[in-house]
Short mmCIF file of C-alpha atoms in Angstrom, two decimals:
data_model
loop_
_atom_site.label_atom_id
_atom_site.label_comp_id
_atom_site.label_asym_id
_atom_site.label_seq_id
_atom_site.Cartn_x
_atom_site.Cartn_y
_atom_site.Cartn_z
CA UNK S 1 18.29 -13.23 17.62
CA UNK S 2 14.77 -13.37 18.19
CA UNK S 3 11.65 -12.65 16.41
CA UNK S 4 9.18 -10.90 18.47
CA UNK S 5 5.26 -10.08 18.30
CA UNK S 6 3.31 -7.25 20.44
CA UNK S 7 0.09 -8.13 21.20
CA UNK S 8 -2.75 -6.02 23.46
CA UNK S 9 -3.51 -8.28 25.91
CA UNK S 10 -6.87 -6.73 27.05
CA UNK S 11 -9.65 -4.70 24.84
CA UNK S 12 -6.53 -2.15 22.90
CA UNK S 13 -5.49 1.37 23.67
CA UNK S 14 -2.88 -0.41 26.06
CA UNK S 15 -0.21 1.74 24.96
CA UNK S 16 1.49 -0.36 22.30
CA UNK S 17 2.91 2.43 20.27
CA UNK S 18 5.40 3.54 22.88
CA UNK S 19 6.24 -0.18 23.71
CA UNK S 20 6.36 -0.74 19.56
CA UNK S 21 8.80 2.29 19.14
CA UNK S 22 10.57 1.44 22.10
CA UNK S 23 11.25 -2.25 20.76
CA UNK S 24 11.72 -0.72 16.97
CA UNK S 25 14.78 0.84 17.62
CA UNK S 26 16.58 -2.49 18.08
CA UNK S 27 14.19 -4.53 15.16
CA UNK S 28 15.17 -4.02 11.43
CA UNK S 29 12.12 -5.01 10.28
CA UNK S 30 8.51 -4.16 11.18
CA UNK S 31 5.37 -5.98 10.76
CA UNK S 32 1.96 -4.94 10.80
CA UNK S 33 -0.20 -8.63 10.64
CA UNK S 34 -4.27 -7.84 11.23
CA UNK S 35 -6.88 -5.01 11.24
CA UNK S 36 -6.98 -1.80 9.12
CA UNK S 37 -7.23 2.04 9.92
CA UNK S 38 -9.54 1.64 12.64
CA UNK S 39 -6.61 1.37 15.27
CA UNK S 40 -4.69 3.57 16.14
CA UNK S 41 -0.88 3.86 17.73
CA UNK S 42 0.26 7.47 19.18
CA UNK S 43 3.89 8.21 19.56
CA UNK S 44 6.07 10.25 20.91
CA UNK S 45 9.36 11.02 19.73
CA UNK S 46 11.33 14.39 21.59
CA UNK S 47 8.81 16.74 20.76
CA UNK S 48 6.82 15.54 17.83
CA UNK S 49 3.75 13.42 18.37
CA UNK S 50 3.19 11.05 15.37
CA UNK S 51 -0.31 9.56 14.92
CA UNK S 52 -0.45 6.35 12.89
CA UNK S 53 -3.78 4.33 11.94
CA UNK S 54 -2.45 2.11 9.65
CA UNK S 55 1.05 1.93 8.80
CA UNK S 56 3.94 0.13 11.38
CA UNK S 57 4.90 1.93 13.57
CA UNK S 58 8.75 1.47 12.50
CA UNK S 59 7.76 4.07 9.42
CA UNK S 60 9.01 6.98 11.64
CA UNK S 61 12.13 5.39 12.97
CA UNK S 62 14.85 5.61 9.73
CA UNK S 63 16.46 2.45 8.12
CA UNK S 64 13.71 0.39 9.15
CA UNK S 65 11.55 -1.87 6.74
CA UNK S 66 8.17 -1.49 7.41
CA UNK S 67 5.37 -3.69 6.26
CA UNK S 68 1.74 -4.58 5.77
CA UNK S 69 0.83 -7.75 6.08
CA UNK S 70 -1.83 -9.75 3.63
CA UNK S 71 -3.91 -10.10 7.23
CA UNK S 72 -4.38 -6.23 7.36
CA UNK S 73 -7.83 -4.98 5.41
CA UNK S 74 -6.09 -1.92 3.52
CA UNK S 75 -8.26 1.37 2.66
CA UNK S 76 -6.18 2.62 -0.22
CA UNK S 77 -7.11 6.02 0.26
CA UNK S 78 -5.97 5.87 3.88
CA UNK S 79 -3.10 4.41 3.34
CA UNK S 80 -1.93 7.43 0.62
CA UNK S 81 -3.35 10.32 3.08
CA UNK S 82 -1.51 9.00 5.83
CA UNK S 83 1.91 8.79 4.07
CA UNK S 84 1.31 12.35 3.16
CA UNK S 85 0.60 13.17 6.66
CA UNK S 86 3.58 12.13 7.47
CA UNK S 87 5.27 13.91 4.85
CA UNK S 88 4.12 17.12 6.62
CA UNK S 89 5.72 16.10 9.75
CA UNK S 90 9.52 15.39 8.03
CA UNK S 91 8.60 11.57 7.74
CA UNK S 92 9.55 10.26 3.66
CA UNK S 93 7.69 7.03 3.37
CA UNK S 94 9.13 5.30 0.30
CA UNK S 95 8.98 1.79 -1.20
CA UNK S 96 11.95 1.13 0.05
CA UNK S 97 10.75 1.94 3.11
CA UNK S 98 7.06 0.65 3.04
CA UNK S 99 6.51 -2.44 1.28
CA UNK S 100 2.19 -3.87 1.26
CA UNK S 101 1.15 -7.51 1.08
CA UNK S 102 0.00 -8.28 -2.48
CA UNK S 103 -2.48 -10.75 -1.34
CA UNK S 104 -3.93 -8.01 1.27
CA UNK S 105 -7.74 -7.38 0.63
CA UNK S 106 -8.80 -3.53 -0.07
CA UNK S 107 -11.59 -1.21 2.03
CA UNK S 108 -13.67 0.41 -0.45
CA UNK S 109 -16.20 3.54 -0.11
CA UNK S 110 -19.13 0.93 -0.37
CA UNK S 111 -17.64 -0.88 2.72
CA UNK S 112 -17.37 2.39 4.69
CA UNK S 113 -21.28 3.07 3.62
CA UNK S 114 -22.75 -0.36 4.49
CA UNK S 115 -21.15 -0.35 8.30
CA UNK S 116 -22.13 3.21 8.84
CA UNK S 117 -25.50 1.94 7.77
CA UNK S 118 -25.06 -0.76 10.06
CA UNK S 119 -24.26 1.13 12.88
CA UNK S 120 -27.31 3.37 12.65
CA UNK S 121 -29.23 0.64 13.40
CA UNK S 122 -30.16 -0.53 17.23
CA UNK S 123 -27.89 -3.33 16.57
CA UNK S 124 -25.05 -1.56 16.83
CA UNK S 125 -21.37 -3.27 17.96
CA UNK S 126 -19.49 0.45 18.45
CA UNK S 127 -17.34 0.07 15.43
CA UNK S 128 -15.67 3.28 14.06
CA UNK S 129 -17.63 2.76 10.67
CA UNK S 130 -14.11 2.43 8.46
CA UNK S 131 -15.44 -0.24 6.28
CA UNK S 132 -12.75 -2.87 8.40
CA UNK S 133 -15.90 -5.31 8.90
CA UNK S 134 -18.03 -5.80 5.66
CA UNK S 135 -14.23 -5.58 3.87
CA UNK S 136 -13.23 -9.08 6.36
CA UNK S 137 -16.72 -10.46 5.16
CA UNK S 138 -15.74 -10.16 1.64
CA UNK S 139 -12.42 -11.69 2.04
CA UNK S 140 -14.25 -15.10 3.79
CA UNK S 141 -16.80 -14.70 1.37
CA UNK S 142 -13.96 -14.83 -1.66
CA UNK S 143 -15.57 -12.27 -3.24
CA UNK S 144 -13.25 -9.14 -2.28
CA UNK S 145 -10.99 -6.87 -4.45
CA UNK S 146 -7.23 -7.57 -3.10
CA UNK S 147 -4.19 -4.91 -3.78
CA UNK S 148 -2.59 -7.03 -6.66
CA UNK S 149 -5.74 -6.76 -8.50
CA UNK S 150 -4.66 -3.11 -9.15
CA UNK S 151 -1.78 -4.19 -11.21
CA UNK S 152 -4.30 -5.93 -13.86
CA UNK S 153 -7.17 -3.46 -14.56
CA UNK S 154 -8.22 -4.93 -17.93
CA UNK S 155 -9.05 -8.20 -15.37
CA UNK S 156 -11.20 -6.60 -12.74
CA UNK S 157 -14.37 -6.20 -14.40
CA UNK S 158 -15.79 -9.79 -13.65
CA UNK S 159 -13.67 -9.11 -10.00
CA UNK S 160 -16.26 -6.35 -9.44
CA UNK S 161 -19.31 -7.83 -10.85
CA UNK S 162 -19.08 -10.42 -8.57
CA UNK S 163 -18.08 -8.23 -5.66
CA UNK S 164 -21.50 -5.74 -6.29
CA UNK S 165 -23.96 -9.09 -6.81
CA UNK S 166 -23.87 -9.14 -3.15
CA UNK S 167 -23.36 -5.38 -2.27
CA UNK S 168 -25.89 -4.13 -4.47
CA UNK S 169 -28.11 -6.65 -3.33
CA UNK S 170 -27.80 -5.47 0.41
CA UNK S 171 -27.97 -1.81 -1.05
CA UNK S 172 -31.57 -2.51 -2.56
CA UNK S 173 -32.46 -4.05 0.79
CA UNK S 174 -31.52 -0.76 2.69
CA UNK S 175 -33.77 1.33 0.24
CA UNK S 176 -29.93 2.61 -0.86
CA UNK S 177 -28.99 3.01 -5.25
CA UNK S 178 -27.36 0.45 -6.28
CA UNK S 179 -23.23 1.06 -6.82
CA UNK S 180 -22.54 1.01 -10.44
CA UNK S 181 -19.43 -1.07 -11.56
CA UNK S 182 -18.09 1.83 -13.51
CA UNK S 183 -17.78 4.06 -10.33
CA UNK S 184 -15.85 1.32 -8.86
CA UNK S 185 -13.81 0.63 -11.88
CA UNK S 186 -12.43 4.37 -12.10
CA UNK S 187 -11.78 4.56 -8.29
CA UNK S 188 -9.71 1.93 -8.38
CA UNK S 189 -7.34 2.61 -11.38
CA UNK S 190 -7.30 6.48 -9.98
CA UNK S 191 -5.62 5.06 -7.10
CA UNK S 192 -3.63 2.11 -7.91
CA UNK S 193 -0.75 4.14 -9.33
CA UNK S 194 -0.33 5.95 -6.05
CA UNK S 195 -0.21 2.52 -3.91
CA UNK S 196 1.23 0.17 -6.28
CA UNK S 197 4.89 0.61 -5.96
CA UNK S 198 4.66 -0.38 -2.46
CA UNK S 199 3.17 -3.78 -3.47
CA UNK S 200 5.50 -6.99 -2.79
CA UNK S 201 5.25 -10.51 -1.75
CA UNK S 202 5.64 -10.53 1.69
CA UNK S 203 5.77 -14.13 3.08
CA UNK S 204 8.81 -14.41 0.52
CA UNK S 205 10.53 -11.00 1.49
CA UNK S 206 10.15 -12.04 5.21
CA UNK S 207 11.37 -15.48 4.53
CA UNK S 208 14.06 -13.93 2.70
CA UNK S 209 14.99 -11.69 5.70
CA UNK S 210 14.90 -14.32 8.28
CA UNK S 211 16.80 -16.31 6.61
CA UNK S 212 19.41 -13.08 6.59
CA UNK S 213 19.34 -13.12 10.51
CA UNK S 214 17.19 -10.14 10.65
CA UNK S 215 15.06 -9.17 13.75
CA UNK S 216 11.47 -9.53 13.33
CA UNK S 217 8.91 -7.47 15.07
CA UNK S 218 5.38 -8.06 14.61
CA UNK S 219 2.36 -5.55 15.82
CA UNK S 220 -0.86 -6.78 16.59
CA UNK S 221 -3.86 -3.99 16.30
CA UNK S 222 -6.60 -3.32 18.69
CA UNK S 223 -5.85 -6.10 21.49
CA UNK S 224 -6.71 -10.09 22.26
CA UNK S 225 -10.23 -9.44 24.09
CA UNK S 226 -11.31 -8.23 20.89
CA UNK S 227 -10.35 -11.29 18.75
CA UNK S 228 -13.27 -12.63 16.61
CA UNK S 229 -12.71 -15.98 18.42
CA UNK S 230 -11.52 -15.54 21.85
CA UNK S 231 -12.83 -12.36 22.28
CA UNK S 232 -16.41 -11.06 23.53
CA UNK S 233 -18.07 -11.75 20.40
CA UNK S 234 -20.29 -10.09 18.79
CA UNK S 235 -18.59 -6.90 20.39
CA UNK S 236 -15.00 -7.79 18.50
CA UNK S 237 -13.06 -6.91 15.94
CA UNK S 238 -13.72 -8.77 12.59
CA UNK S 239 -9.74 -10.44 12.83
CA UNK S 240 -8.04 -12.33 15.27
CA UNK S 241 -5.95 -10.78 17.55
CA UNK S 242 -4.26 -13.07 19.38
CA UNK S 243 -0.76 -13.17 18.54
CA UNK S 244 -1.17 -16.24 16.21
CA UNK S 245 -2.08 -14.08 13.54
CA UNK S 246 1.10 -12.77 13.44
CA UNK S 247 2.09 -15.66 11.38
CA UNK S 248 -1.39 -16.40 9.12
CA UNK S 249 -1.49 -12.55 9.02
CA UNK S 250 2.16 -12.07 7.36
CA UNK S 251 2.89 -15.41 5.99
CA UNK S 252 6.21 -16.11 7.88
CA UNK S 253 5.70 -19.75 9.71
CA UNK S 254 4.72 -20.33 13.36
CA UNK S 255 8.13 -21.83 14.12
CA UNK S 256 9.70 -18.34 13.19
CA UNK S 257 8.06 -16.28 16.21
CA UNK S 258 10.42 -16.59 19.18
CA UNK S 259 8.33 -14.17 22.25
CA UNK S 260 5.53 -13.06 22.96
CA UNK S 261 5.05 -9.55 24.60
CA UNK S 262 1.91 -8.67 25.50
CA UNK S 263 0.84 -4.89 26.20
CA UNK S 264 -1.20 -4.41 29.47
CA UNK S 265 -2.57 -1.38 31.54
CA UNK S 266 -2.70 -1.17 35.04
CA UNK S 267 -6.00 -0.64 34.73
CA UNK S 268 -8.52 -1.48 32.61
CA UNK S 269 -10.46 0.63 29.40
CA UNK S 270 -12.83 -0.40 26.28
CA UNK S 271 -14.00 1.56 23.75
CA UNK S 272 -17.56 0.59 22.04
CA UNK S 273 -20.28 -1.24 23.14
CA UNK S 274 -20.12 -5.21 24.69
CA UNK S 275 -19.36 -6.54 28.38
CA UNK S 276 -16.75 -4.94 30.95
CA UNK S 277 -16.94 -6.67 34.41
CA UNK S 278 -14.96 -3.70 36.47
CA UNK S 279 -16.48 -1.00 34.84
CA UNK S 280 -16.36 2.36 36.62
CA UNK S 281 -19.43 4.49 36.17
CA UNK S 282 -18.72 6.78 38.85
CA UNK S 283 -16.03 9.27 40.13
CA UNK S 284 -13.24 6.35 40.15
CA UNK S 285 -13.82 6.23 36.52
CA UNK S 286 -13.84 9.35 36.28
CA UNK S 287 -10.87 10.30 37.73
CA UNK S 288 -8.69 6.94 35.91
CA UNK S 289 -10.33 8.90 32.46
CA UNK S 290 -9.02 11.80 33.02
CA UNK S 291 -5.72 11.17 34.51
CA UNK S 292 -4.89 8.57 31.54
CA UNK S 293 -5.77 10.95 28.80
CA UNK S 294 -8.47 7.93 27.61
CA UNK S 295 -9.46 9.14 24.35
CA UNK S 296 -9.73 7.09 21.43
CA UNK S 297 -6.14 8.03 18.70
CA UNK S 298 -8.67 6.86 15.77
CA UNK S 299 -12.16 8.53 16.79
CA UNK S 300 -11.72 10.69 19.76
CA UNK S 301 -13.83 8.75 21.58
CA UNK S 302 -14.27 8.19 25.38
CA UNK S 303 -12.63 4.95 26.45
CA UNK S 304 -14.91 3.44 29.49
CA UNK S 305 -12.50 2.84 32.52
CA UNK S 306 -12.16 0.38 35.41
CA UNK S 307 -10.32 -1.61 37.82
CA UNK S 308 -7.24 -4.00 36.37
CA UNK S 309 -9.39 -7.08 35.78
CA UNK S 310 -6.59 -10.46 36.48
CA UNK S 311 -8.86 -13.06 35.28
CA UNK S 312 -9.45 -11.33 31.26
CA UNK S 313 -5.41 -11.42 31.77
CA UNK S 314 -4.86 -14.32 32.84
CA UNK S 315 -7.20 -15.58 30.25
CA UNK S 316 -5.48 -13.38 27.28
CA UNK S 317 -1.94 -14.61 28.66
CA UNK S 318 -3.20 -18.04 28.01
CA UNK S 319 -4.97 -18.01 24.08
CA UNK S 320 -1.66 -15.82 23.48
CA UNK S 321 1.07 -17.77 24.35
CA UNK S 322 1.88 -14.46 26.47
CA UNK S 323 5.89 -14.77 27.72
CA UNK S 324 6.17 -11.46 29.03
CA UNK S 325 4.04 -8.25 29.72
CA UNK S 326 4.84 -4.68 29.28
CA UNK S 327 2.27 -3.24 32.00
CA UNK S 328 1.66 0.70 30.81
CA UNK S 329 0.23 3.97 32.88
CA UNK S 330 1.07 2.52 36.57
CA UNK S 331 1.50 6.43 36.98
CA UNK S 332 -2.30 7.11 36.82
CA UNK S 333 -2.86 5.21 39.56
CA UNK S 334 -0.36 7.03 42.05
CA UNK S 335 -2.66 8.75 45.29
CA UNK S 336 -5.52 5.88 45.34
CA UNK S 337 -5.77 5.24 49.06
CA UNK S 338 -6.65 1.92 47.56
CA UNK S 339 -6.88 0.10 44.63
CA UNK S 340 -9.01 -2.63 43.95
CA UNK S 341 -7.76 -5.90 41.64
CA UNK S 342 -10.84 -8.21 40.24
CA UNK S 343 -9.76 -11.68 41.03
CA UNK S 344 -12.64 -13.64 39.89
CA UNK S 345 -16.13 -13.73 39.07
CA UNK S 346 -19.46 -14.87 40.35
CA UNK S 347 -21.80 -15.87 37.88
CA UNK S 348 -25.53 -17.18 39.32
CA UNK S 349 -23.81 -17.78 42.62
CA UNK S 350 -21.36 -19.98 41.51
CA UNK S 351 -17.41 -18.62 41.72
CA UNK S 352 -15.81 -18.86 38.06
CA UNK S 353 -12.26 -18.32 37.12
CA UNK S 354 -12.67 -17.26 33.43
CA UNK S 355 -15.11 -15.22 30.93
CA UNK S 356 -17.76 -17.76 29.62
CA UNK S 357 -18.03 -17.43 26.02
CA UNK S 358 -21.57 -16.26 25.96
CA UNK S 359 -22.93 -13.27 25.63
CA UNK S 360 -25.27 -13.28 28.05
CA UNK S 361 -23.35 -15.20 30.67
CA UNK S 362 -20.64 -12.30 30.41
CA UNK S 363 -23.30 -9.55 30.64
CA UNK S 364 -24.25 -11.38 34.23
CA UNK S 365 -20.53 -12.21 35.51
CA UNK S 366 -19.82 -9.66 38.83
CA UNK S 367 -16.49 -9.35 39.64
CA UNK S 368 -15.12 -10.33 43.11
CA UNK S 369 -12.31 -7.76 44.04
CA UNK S 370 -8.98 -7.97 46.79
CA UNK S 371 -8.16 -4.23 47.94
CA UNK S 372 -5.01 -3.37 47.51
CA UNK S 373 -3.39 -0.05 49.91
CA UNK S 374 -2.43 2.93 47.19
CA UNK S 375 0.32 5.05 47.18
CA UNK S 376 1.28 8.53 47.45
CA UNK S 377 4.35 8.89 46.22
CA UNK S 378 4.75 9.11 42.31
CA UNK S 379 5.65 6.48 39.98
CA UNK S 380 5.69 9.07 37.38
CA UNK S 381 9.05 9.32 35.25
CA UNK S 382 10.54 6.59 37.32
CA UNK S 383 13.19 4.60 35.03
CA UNK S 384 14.54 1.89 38.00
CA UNK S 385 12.53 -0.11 40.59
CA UNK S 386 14.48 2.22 43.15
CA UNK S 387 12.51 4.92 42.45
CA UNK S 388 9.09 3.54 42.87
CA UNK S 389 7.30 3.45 46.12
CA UNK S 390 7.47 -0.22 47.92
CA UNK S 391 3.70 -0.50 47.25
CA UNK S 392 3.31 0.07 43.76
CA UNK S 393 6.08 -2.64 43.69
CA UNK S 394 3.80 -5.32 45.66
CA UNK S 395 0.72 -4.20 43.32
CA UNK S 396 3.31 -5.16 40.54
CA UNK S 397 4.24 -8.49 42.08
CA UNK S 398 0.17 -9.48 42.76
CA UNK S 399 -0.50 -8.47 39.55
CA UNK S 400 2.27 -11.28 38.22
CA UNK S 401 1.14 -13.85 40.77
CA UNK S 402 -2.50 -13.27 39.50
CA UNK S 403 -2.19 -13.52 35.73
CA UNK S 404 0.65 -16.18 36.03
CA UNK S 405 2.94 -14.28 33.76
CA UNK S 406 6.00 -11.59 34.67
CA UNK S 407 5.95 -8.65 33.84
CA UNK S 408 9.47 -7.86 31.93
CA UNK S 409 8.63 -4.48 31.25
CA UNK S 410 7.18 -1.07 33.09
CA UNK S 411 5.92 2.19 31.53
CA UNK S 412 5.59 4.97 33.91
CA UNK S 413 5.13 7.92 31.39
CA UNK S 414 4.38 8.58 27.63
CA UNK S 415 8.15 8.97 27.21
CA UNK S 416 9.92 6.19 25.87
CA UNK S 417 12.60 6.81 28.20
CA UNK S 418 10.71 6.61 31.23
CA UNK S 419 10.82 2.53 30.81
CA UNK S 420 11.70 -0.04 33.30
CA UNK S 421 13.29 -3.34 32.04
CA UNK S 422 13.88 -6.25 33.08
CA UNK S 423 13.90 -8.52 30.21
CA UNK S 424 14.59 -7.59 26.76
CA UNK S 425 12.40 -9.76 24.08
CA UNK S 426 14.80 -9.48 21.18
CA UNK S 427 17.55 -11.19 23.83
CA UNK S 428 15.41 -14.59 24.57
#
């Protein structure tokens, strides 16, 4: 039995929640490893539509184990108003359901306030102002709160202190009051009863469960071109991404991850600010926008949209370990008379095969496209290669030859019915 992680192999919004639920159903346990409420899964199951920012997405499929990893930066707040959210929809989190890394570090108001602040400024990344970056720079910085902190109250006053000699020092730079350690005292006790019973040591309990013979899925968060270290830095995420953090970000050794699936469009999105080399400001964009429903699940926002960019792929295949991919939306592209696939860049006249690491060098890459012929018939709903047309197949096959990895899996609709398999993950 194998143990398998999900990561986005190009800037998120890839479609990983259908490909996550999809996969659930045959997992008994399900990981989330790195980031906080500031990504978002959607999924659909029959007729309801469930909406998840931070918890797994195996929380809506029953007799699952879902957990949060000590990787994941956990607003305590969120985490309670989303279990009630699903409550509303028929969905009974419970700690036997939902168990949270003790060793996971907490978002608190004061982190939400200071990247708001941040993002006011001209030197803005595009983040969606959750706290889910200054909360990272406390945990590096060894000063943050963590959840198993709430389980010893009398101990957190020097925990604090130390935590607001920095904040309140940024605060008085801003022209901002300084946070008294009071108001964060009585925050967190009001909340730790509410989060607490969910608390466990994970790295033991997963241990414990592979041990057992149990099927492991890990999800990854936003996707790989937004790792802090492999991604377009400074416009990241303030984790890694890449599906190595699977096993820092849970605990459960290297040696225990079996596949890697990584989550692909057939075209290519990004949300926030930072480089995007096929970037379609015009009606193509347009039209990919609109057909793909590209709206941010966290913040609403626009996504930006372009051409399917091989060599960020290719690239993401490689600082993944990337087995398979599950390529998503190949619908939205049905009635292109053609389709255009970036298969390299020039960069001051010179042909280049990757993304240099700089920022400037990326802001100066252009792309150098192969035109593909479109297709009119619909790849919609399809569920067997049968039914697509012969030249959504080819675009299929380049799209393989290009990134060096198959793809094992095909998402035609929303529905996760309307999938086309050819591998299955958990059966490496």
């Amino acid at each position: 039995m194998a143990n398998v992680v999900v990561v986005g192999s190009q800037w998120g919004d890839e479609g990983k929640g259908k490909i996550v639920d999809w996969l659930s159903e045959q997992a008994d346990i399900v990981v989330r490893f790195q980031g906080g409420h500031n990504a978002g899964h959607t999924l659909v199951i029959g007729n309801a539509v469930y909406k998840l920012s931070l918890l797994p997405s195996g929380v809506v499929r029953g007799g699952k184990l879902s957990i949060i990893g000590n990787g994941v930066v956990i607003d305590p707040q969120a985490l309670v108003d989303e279990i009630a959210t699903l409550a509303k929809q028929g969905v009974e989190v419970t700690p036997e359901s939902l168990r949270v890394a003790e060793n996971a570090v907490l978002i608190l108001p004061l982190h939400r306030e200071l990247e708001a602040i941040r993002e006011s400024s001209s030197a803005r990344i595009g983040t969606t102002k959750r706290g889910i970056g200054p909360a990272y720079e406390d945990k590096v910085g060894r000063r943050a709160i963590r959840f198993m902190d709430l389980a010893d109250l009398p101990a957190l006053g020097p925990k604090i202190d130390r935590l607001l000699a920095h904040h309140n020092a940024l605060r008085r730079g801003f022209g901002l009051d300084e946070v008294k350690p009071q108001t964060v005292y009585d925050y967190l006790a009001g909340i730790a009863p509410k989060v607490l019973p969910y608390m466990d040591s994970v790295w033991l309990l997963l241990d414990t469960k592979r041990r057992e013979g149990k099927r492991i899925l890990f999800e990854g968060a936003q996707g790989a071109l937004l790792d802090i270290d492999h991604g377009t830095y400074p416009y990241v995420t303030s984790s890694n991404t890449v599906a190595a953090s699977a096993a820092t970000g849970s605990g459960l050794g290297p040696n225990s991850i079996d596949y890697v699936l990584g989550i692909c469009k057939a075209y290519t999105t990004r949300v926030g600010e930072g480089p995007f080399p096929t970037e379609q400001v015009n009606e193509i964009g347009r039209i990919i926008g609109e057909r793909g429903r590209e709206f941010g699940t966290v913040t609403g926002r626009a996504r930006r949209c372009g051409w399917f960019d091989a060599v960020l792929v290719r690239q993401t295949v490689r600082t993944c370990g990337i087995d398979g991919l599950a390529l998503t939306k190949l619908d939205i592209l049905d009635g292109f008379d053609e389709i255009k696939v970036c298969v390299g860049y020039r960069l001051d006249g010179r042909e280049i095969e990757y993304l240099p690491a700089g920022e400037q060098a990326q802001s100066r890459v252009e792309p150098i496209y192969e035109t593909i012929d479109g297709w009119k018939e619909p790849t919609a709903f399809a569920r067997s290669w049968a039914q697509l047309p012969a030249q959504a197949i080819k675009y299929v096959r380049r799209i393989e030859e290009l990134i060096g990895c198959p793809v094992t899996l095909l998402s035609t609709s929303p529905e996760r019915e309307d999938t086309i398999l050819m591998k299955n993950p958990f059966e490496t």
